[in-house]
CSV table of C-alpha atoms and ligand atoms in Angstrom, one decimal:
chain,number,residue,atom,x,y,z
J,56,MET,CA,0.2,4.5,-20.7
J,57,ALA,CA,2.3,7.6,-21.0
J,58,GLN,CA,4.5,7.7,-24.0
J,59,ILE,CA,7.7,5.7,-23.7
J,60,LYS,CA,10.8,7.3,-25.1
J,61,PRO,CA,13.7,5.2,-26.3
J,62,THR,CA,15.8,4.1,-23.4
J,63,LYS,CA,19.2,4.9,-24.8
J,64,LYS,CA,18.9,8.7,-24.3
J,65,PHE,CA,18.7,8.2,-20.5
J,66,VAL,CA,21.5,7.8,-18.1
J,67,LYS,CA,20.3,5.5,-15.4
J,68,ASN,CA,21.7,6.5,-12.0
J,69,PRO,CA,22.2,3.9,-9.3
J,70,ILE,CA,20.7,4.6,-5.9
J,71,GLN,CA,23.7,5.6,-3.8
J,72,GLY,CA,24.6,3.3,-0.9
J,73,THR,CA,22.8,0.3,-2.4
J,74,LYS,CA,24.0,-2.7,-4.4
J,75,PHE,CA,20.8,-3.8,-6.0
J,76,ALA,CA,17.5,-2.0,-6.5
J,77,ILE,CA,14.4,-4.2,-7.0
J,78,ALA,CA,11.1,-2.6,-7.9
J,79,ILE,CA,7.8,-4.1,-6.7
J,80,SER,CA,5.2,-3.1,-9.2
J,81,SER,CA,1.6,-3.7,-9.9
J,82,ALA,CA,-0.7,-2.7,-12.7
J,83,LYS,CA,-3.6,-1.9,-10.4
J,84,GLY,CA,-4.0,-0.6,-6.9
J,85,GLY,CA,-5.3,-2.9,-4.2
J,86,VAL,CA,-3.7,-6.2,-5.4
J,87,GLY,CA,-1.3,-6.4,-2.4
J,88,LYS,CA,1.8,-4.7,-3.8
J,89,SER,CA,2.8,-2.8,-0.6
J,90,THR,CA,1.9,-5.8,1.5
J,91,PHE,CA,4.3,-7.9,-0.7
J,92,ALA,CA,7.0,-5.2,-0.7
J,93,THR,CA,7.1,-4.9,3.1
J,94,ASN,CA,7.0,-8.7,3.8
J,95,PHE,CA,9.5,-9.4,1.0
J,96,ALA,CA,11.9,-6.7,2.5
J,97,LEU,CA,11.5,-8.3,5.9
J,98,ALA,CA,12.2,-11.8,4.5
J,99,LEU,CA,15.4,-10.6,2.8
J,100,LYS,CA,16.5,-9.1,6.1
J,101,LYS,CA,15.8,-12.4,7.9
J,102,SER,CA,17.8,-14.2,5.3
J,103,GLY,CA,20.8,-12.1,6.3
J,104,CYS,CA,20.8,-9.2,3.8
J,105,LYS,CA,21.0,-5.5,4.6
J,106,VAL,CA,17.8,-4.0,3.3
J,107,GLY,CA,16.2,-0.6,2.6
J,108,LEU,CA,12.6,0.0,1.7
J,109,LEU,CA,11.7,3.0,-0.4
J,110,ASP,CA,8.0,3.7,-0.6
J,111,ALA,CA,7.8,5.4,-4.0
J,112,ASP,CA,4.1,5.3,-4.1
J,113,ILE,CA,3.9,9.0,-3.7
J,114,TYR,CA,0.2,9.2,-4.3
J,115,GLY,CA,-0.7,6.6,-1.7
J,116,PRO,CA,2.2,5.9,0.7
J,117,SER,CA,1.5,2.8,2.8
J,118,LEU,CA,4.8,2.4,4.7
J,119,PRO,CA,4.0,4.6,7.7
J,120,LYS,CA,0.9,2.4,8.4
J,121,LEU,CA,2.4,-1.0,7.5
J,122,PHE,CA,5.5,-0.4,9.6
J,123,SER,CA,3.8,1.8,12.2
J,124,ILE,CA,6.2,4.7,11.7
J,125,ASN,CA,5.1,8.0,13.1
J,126,GLY,CA,8.4,9.9,13.3
J,127,LYS,CA,9.9,12.3,10.7
J,128,PRO,CA,13.3,11.6,9.2
J,129,GLU,CA,16.1,13.9,10.2
J,130,SER,CA,18.4,15.5,7.7
J,131,GLN,CA,22.2,15.8,7.8
J,132,GLU,CA,24.4,17.7,5.3
J,133,GLY,CA,21.5,18.1,2.9
J,134,LYS,CA,20.5,14.4,3.0
J,135,LEU,CA,17.6,12.7,4.6
J,136,ILE,CA,18.4,10.0,7.1
J,137,PRO,CA,16.2,6.9,6.6
J,138,ILE,CA,14.1,5.8,9.6
J,139,ASN,CA,15.3,2.4,10.9
J,140,LYS,CA,12.5,0.0,11.7
J,141,PHE,CA,12.7,-3.8,12.1
J,142,ASP,CA,16.4,-3.3,11.0
J,143,ILE,CA,15.3,-2.0,7.7
J,144,GLN,CA,16.2,1.5,6.4
J,145,CYS,CA,12.9,3.1,5.4
J,146,MET,CA,11.9,6.2,3.5
J,147,SER,CA,8.4,7.3,2.4
J,148,ILE,CA,6.8,10.6,1.3
J,149,GLY,CA,4.3,9.7,4.1
J,150,PHE,CA,7.0,10.5,6.7
J,151,LEU,CA,7.1,14.1,5.5
J,152,THR,CA,3.4,14.9,5.1
J,153,ASP,CA,0.4,14.3,7.4
J,154,GLU,CA,-1.9,11.4,6.7
J,155,GLN,CA,-4.9,13.6,5.7
J,156,THR,CA,-3.1,15.7,3.1
J,157,PRO,CA,-4.0,14.6,-0.5
J,158,MET,CA,-1.0,14.2,-2.7
J,159,ILE,CA,-1.4,16.4,-5.8
J,160,TRP,CA,1.7,16.0,-7.9
J,161,ARG,CA,2.5,17.5,-11.3
J,162,GLY,CA,5.1,16.1,-13.7
J,163,PRO,CA,8.2,18.1,-12.6
J,164,MET,CA,7.3,17.6,-8.9
J,165,VAL,CA,7.2,13.8,-9.4
J,166,THR,CA,10.6,13.9,-11.0
J,167,SER,CA,12.0,16.0,-8.2
J,168,ALA,CA,10.4,13.7,-5.5
J,169,ILE,CA,12.0,10.7,-7.1
J,170,LYS,CA,15.4,12.4,-7.4
J,171,THR,CA,15.2,13.4,-3.7
J,172,PHE,CA,14.4,9.8,-2.7
J,173,THR,CA,17.0,8.2,-4.7
J,174,GLN,CA,19.9,10.7,-4.6
J,175,LYS,CA,19.3,12.7,-1.4
J,176,VAL,CA,18.8,10.0,1.1
J,177,SER,CA,21.7,8.5,3.1
J,178,TRP,CA,21.1,4.9,2.3
J,179,LYS,CA,23.9,3.0,4.0
J,180,ASP,CA,25.6,-0.2,2.8
J,181,LEU,CA,22.5,-1.9,1.5
J,182,ASP,CA,22.5,-5.2,-0.3
J,183,PHE,CA,19.0,-4.5,-1.6
J,184,ILE,CA,16.7,-1.6,-1.8
J,185,ILE,CA,13.1,-2.6,-2.3
J,186,VAL,CA,11.2,0.1,-4.2
J,187,ASP,CA,7.5,0.0,-3.7
J,188,MET,CA,6.3,1.6,-7.0
J,189,PRO,CA,3.0,3.3,-7.5
J,190,PRO,CA,0.5,1.2,-9.4
J,191,GLY,CA,0.1,1.5,-13.1
J,192,THR,CA,2.3,2.6,-16.0
J,193,GLY,CA,2.1,6.4,-15.6
J,194,ASP,CA,4.7,9.2,-15.2
J,195,THR,CA,6.2,8.1,-11.9
J,196,GLN,CA,6.9,4.6,-13.1
J,197,LEU,CA,8.4,5.9,-16.4
J,198,THR,CA,10.6,8.5,-14.7
J,199,PHE,CA,11.8,5.8,-12.3
J,200,ALA,CA,12.5,3.2,-14.9
J,201,GLN,CA,14.1,5.7,-17.2
J,202,GLU,CA,16.3,7.6,-14.7
J,203,ILE,CA,17.1,5.1,-12.0
J,204,LYS,CA,19.1,1.9,-12.4
J,205,LEU,CA,16.7,-0.8,-11.4
J,206,ASP,CA,18.2,-4.3,-11.3
J,207,GLY,CA,15.0,-6.1,-11.5
J,208,ALA,CA,11.2,-5.8,-11.1
J,209,ILE,CA,8.7,-8.1,-9.5
J,210,ILE,CA,5.1,-7.7,-10.7
J,211,VAL,CA,2.4,-8.5,-8.3
J,212,SER,CA,-1.2,-9.2,-9.4
J,213,THR,CA,-4.4,-10.9,-8.5
J,214,PRO,CA,-5.7,-13.5,-10.9
J,215,GLN,CA,-8.6,-11.3,-12.1
J,216,GLU,CA,-8.9,-10.6,-15.8
J,217,ILE,CA,-9.2,-6.9,-15.2
J,218,ALA,CA,-5.9,-6.8,-13.3
J,219,LEU,CA,-4.2,-9.0,-15.9
J,220,GLN,CA,-4.9,-6.7,-18.7
J,221,ASP,CA,-2.9,-4.0,-17.0
J,222,VAL,CA,-0.2,-6.4,-16.0
J,223,LYS,CA,0.5,-7.0,-19.7
J,224,ARG,CA,0.9,-3.2,-20.1
J,225,GLY,CA,3.3,-3.2,-17.2
J,226,ILE,CA,5.4,-6.0,-18.7
J,227,ARG,CA,5.6,-4.1,-22.0
J,228,MET,CA,6.7,-1.0,-20.2
J,229,PHE,CA,9.6,-2.7,-18.3
J,230,ASP,CA,10.6,-4.6,-21.5
J,231,LYS,CA,10.7,-1.4,-23.5
J,232,LEU,CA,12.7,0.5,-20.8
J,233,GLY,CA,15.2,-2.4,-20.5
J,234,THR,CA,14.3,-3.3,-16.9
J,235,LYS,CA,14.7,-6.9,-16.2
J,236,ILE,CA,11.5,-8.6,-15.0
J,237,ILE,CA,12.4,-11.1,-12.3
J,238,GLY,CA,8.9,-12.6,-12.5
J,239,LEU,CA,5.2,-12.4,-11.7
J,240,VAL,CA,3.6,-13.2,-8.3
J,241,ASP,CA,0.0,-14.3,-8.0
J,242,ASN,CA,-1.3,-12.7,-4.8
J,243,MET,CA,-4.6,-13.5,-3.1
J,244,SER,CA,-4.7,-16.5,-5.5
J,245,PHE,CA,-7.2,-18.4,-3.5
J,246,PHE,CA,-8.7,-18.9,0.0
J,247,LYS,CA,-8.7,-22.1,1.8
J,248,GLY,CA,-11.7,-22.4,4.1
J,249,ASP,CA,-12.0,-24.3,7.4
J,250,ASP,CA,-13.6,-27.1,5.5
J,251,GLY,CA,-10.2,-27.5,3.7
J,252,LYS,CA,-11.7,-26.5,0.4
J,253,LYS,CA,-10.0,-24.0,-2.0
J,254,TYR,CA,-12.1,-21.1,-3.1
J,255,ASP,CA,-10.9,-19.2,-6.2
J,256,ILE,CA,-12.1,-15.7,-5.2
J,257,PHE,CA,-10.6,-13.8,-8.1
J,258,GLY,CA,-10.4,-16.6,-10.7
J,259,THR,CA,-7.5,-18.9,-11.2
J,260,GLY,CA,-4.4,-19.5,-13.2
J,261,GLY,CA,-4.4,-16.1,-15.0
J,262,VAL,CA,-1.1,-14.8,-13.6
J,263,LYS,CA,0.8,-18.0,-14.5
J,264,LYS,CA,-0.7,-18.0,-18.0
J,265,THR,CA,0.3,-14.3,-18.5
J,266,ALA,CA,3.8,-15.1,-17.4
J,267,GLU,CA,4.0,-18.0,-19.9
J,268,ASP,CA,2.5,-15.9,-22.7
J,269,PHE,CA,5.2,-13.2,-22.2
J,270,ASN,CA,8.0,-15.7,-21.5
J,271,LYS,CA,8.5,-14.4,-18.0
J,272,GLU,CA,9.0,-16.4,-14.9
J,273,PHE,CA,6.1,-17.3,-12.6
J,274,LEU,CA,7.3,-16.8,-9.0
J,275,GLY,CA,4.4,-18.6,-7.4
J,276,GLU,CA,1.1,-18.0,-5.5
J,277,ILE,CA,0.4,-16.3,-2.2
J,278,PRO,CA,-3.1,-17.3,-1.0
J,279,ILE,CA,-5.5,-15.1,0.9
J,280,TYR,CA,-4.6,-15.4,4.6
J,281,PRO,CA,-6.6,-13.2,6.9
J,282,GLU,CA,-3.5,-12.9,9.2
J,283,VAL,CA,-1.6,-11.2,6.4
J,284,GLY,CA,-4.1,-8.3,6.4
J,285,LYS,CA,-4.4,-8.3,10.1
J,286,TYR,CA,-0.7,-7.9,10.9
J,287,GLY,CA,-0.3,-5.4,8.1
J,288,ASP,CA,-3.0,-3.3,9.7
J,289,GLN,CA,-1.3,-3.6,13.1
J,290,GLY,CA,1.9,-2.2,11.7
J,291,LYS,CA,3.9,-5.4,12.1
J,292,PRO,CA,3.8,-7.4,8.9
J,293,ILE,CA,3.4,-11.2,9.1
J,294,VAL,CA,7.0,-12.1,8.4
J,295,GLU,CA,8.0,-10.2,11.5
J,296,ALA,CA,5.0,-11.1,13.6
J,297,LEU,CA,4.6,-14.8,12.8
J,298,PRO,CA,7.8,-16.5,11.7
J,299,ASP,CA,6.2,-20.0,11.3
J,300,HIS,CA,3.2,-19.0,9.4
J,301,GLU,CA,2.6,-20.5,5.9
J,302,ALA,CA,2.7,-17.0,4.3
J,303,THR,CA,6.0,-16.2,6.0
J,304,LYS,CA,7.5,-19.4,4.5
J,305,ILE,CA,6.4,-18.3,1.0
J,306,TYR,CA,8.0,-14.9,1.4
J,307,MET,CA,11.1,-16.5,2.9
J,308,GLY,CA,11.4,-18.9,0.0
J,309,LEU,CA,11.3,-16.1,-2.5
J,310,ALA,CA,13.8,-14.0,-0.6
J,311,GLU,CA,16.3,-16.8,-0.3
J,312,ARG,CA,16.0,-17.3,-4.1
J,313,ILE,CA,16.6,-13.7,-4.9
J,314,LYS,CA,19.5,-13.4,-2.5
J,315,LYS,CA,21.1,-16.4,-4.1
J,316,GLU,CA,20.5,-15.0,-7.6
J,317,TYR,CA,22.0,-11.6,-6.9
J,318,LEU,CA,24.5,-12.0,-4.1
J,319,ASP,CA,26.1,-15.5,-4.5
Y,221,ADP,P1,-1.6,-2.3,-3.0
Y,221,ADP,O1,-0.3,-1.9,-2.5
Y,221,ADP,O2,-1.5,-3.1,-4.3
Y,221,ADP,O3,-2.6,-1.2,-3.2
Y,221,ADP,P2,-2.1,-3.4,-0.4
Y,221,ADP,O4,-0.8,-4.1,-0.1
Y,221,ADP,O5,-2.4,-2.2,0.3
Y,221,ADP,O6,-2.3,-3.3,-2.0
Y,221,ADP,O7,-3.2,-4.6,-0.1
Y,221,ADP,C1,-4.6,-4.4,-0.3
Y,221,ADP,C2,-5.3,-5.1,0.8
Y,221,ADP,O8,-5.2,-6.5,0.6
Y,221,ADP,C3,-4.8,-4.8,2.2
Y,221,ADP,O9,-5.9,-4.7,3.0
Y,221,ADP,C4,-4.0,-6.1,2.5
Y,221,ADP,O10,-3.9,-6.3,3.9
Y,221,ADP,C5,-4.7,-7.2,1.7
Y,221,ADP,N1,-3.8,-8.3,1.3
Y,221,ADP,C6,-2.8,-8.2,0.5
Y,221,ADP,N2,-2.2,-9.4,0.3
Y,221,ADP,C7,-3.0,-10.3,1.0
Y,221,ADP,C8,-3.0,-11.7,1.2
Y,221,ADP,N3,-2.1,-12.5,0.6
Y,221,ADP,N4,-3.9,-12.2,2.1
Y,221,ADP,C9,-4.8,-11.5,2.7
Y,221,ADP,N5,-4.9,-10.1,2.5
Y,221,ADP,C10,-4.0,-9.5,1.7
């Protein structure tokens, strides 16, 4: 983990044009953070909120693929205009670069990219901006949590021991930086076969236990559903594609809860 400096020195700027910023974070790549962020954003929209989605995973942006966005954002009066898709205001570094270009960022560039995305984008009248953070506890996460006013963070993990070790690091980072952790989500928690049996592919119970150990809320499980992957790959996430699917209901339940907690 990069060194954490005391929070008090930093002035945390709110993201202009937004009421609440919620970070979706994971300690490791590949646990389903972006899949969660996109579906959760869509679920909030379906529950009646005005939503923006900021793909801050500058090293591995997923939003162009997950939302099937090929266009480039326009700029007006020195600000980037988010691309509107599924009624969500979207921004990603992936809109500005081509897919094949590797992202090589150094410290100051990271800071400046984050500033651009949070201060130089015309987000309009949003109830929530969902920020898909890069995985881990490195410079980008630190810069973000130190400089941007985040109203809460949701940590996504699989139940594997190796992922959980890093989750603990992530919890400590947010705690030290004074970012409220809304709770932990256990993603790809199990797979239910056609035989009706539950298969614990990545182990079981670890995320819940970590939440309990750190006195954080456990927000629930999202099993492995092949359709979640399939519709993400097709650029129309499951919440948008299959409104009655079990996975959609889980995302909707969470969204309704967060909406109530923040907006009511
Ligand atoms: P991350 O953002 O953490 O790197 P992704 O969101 O890209 O992870 O997800 C990694 C892979 O896991 C993707 O192929 C995605 O479709 C798949 N995936 C994520 N969550 C689920 C789920 N609940 N069920 C099935 N596949 C999932």
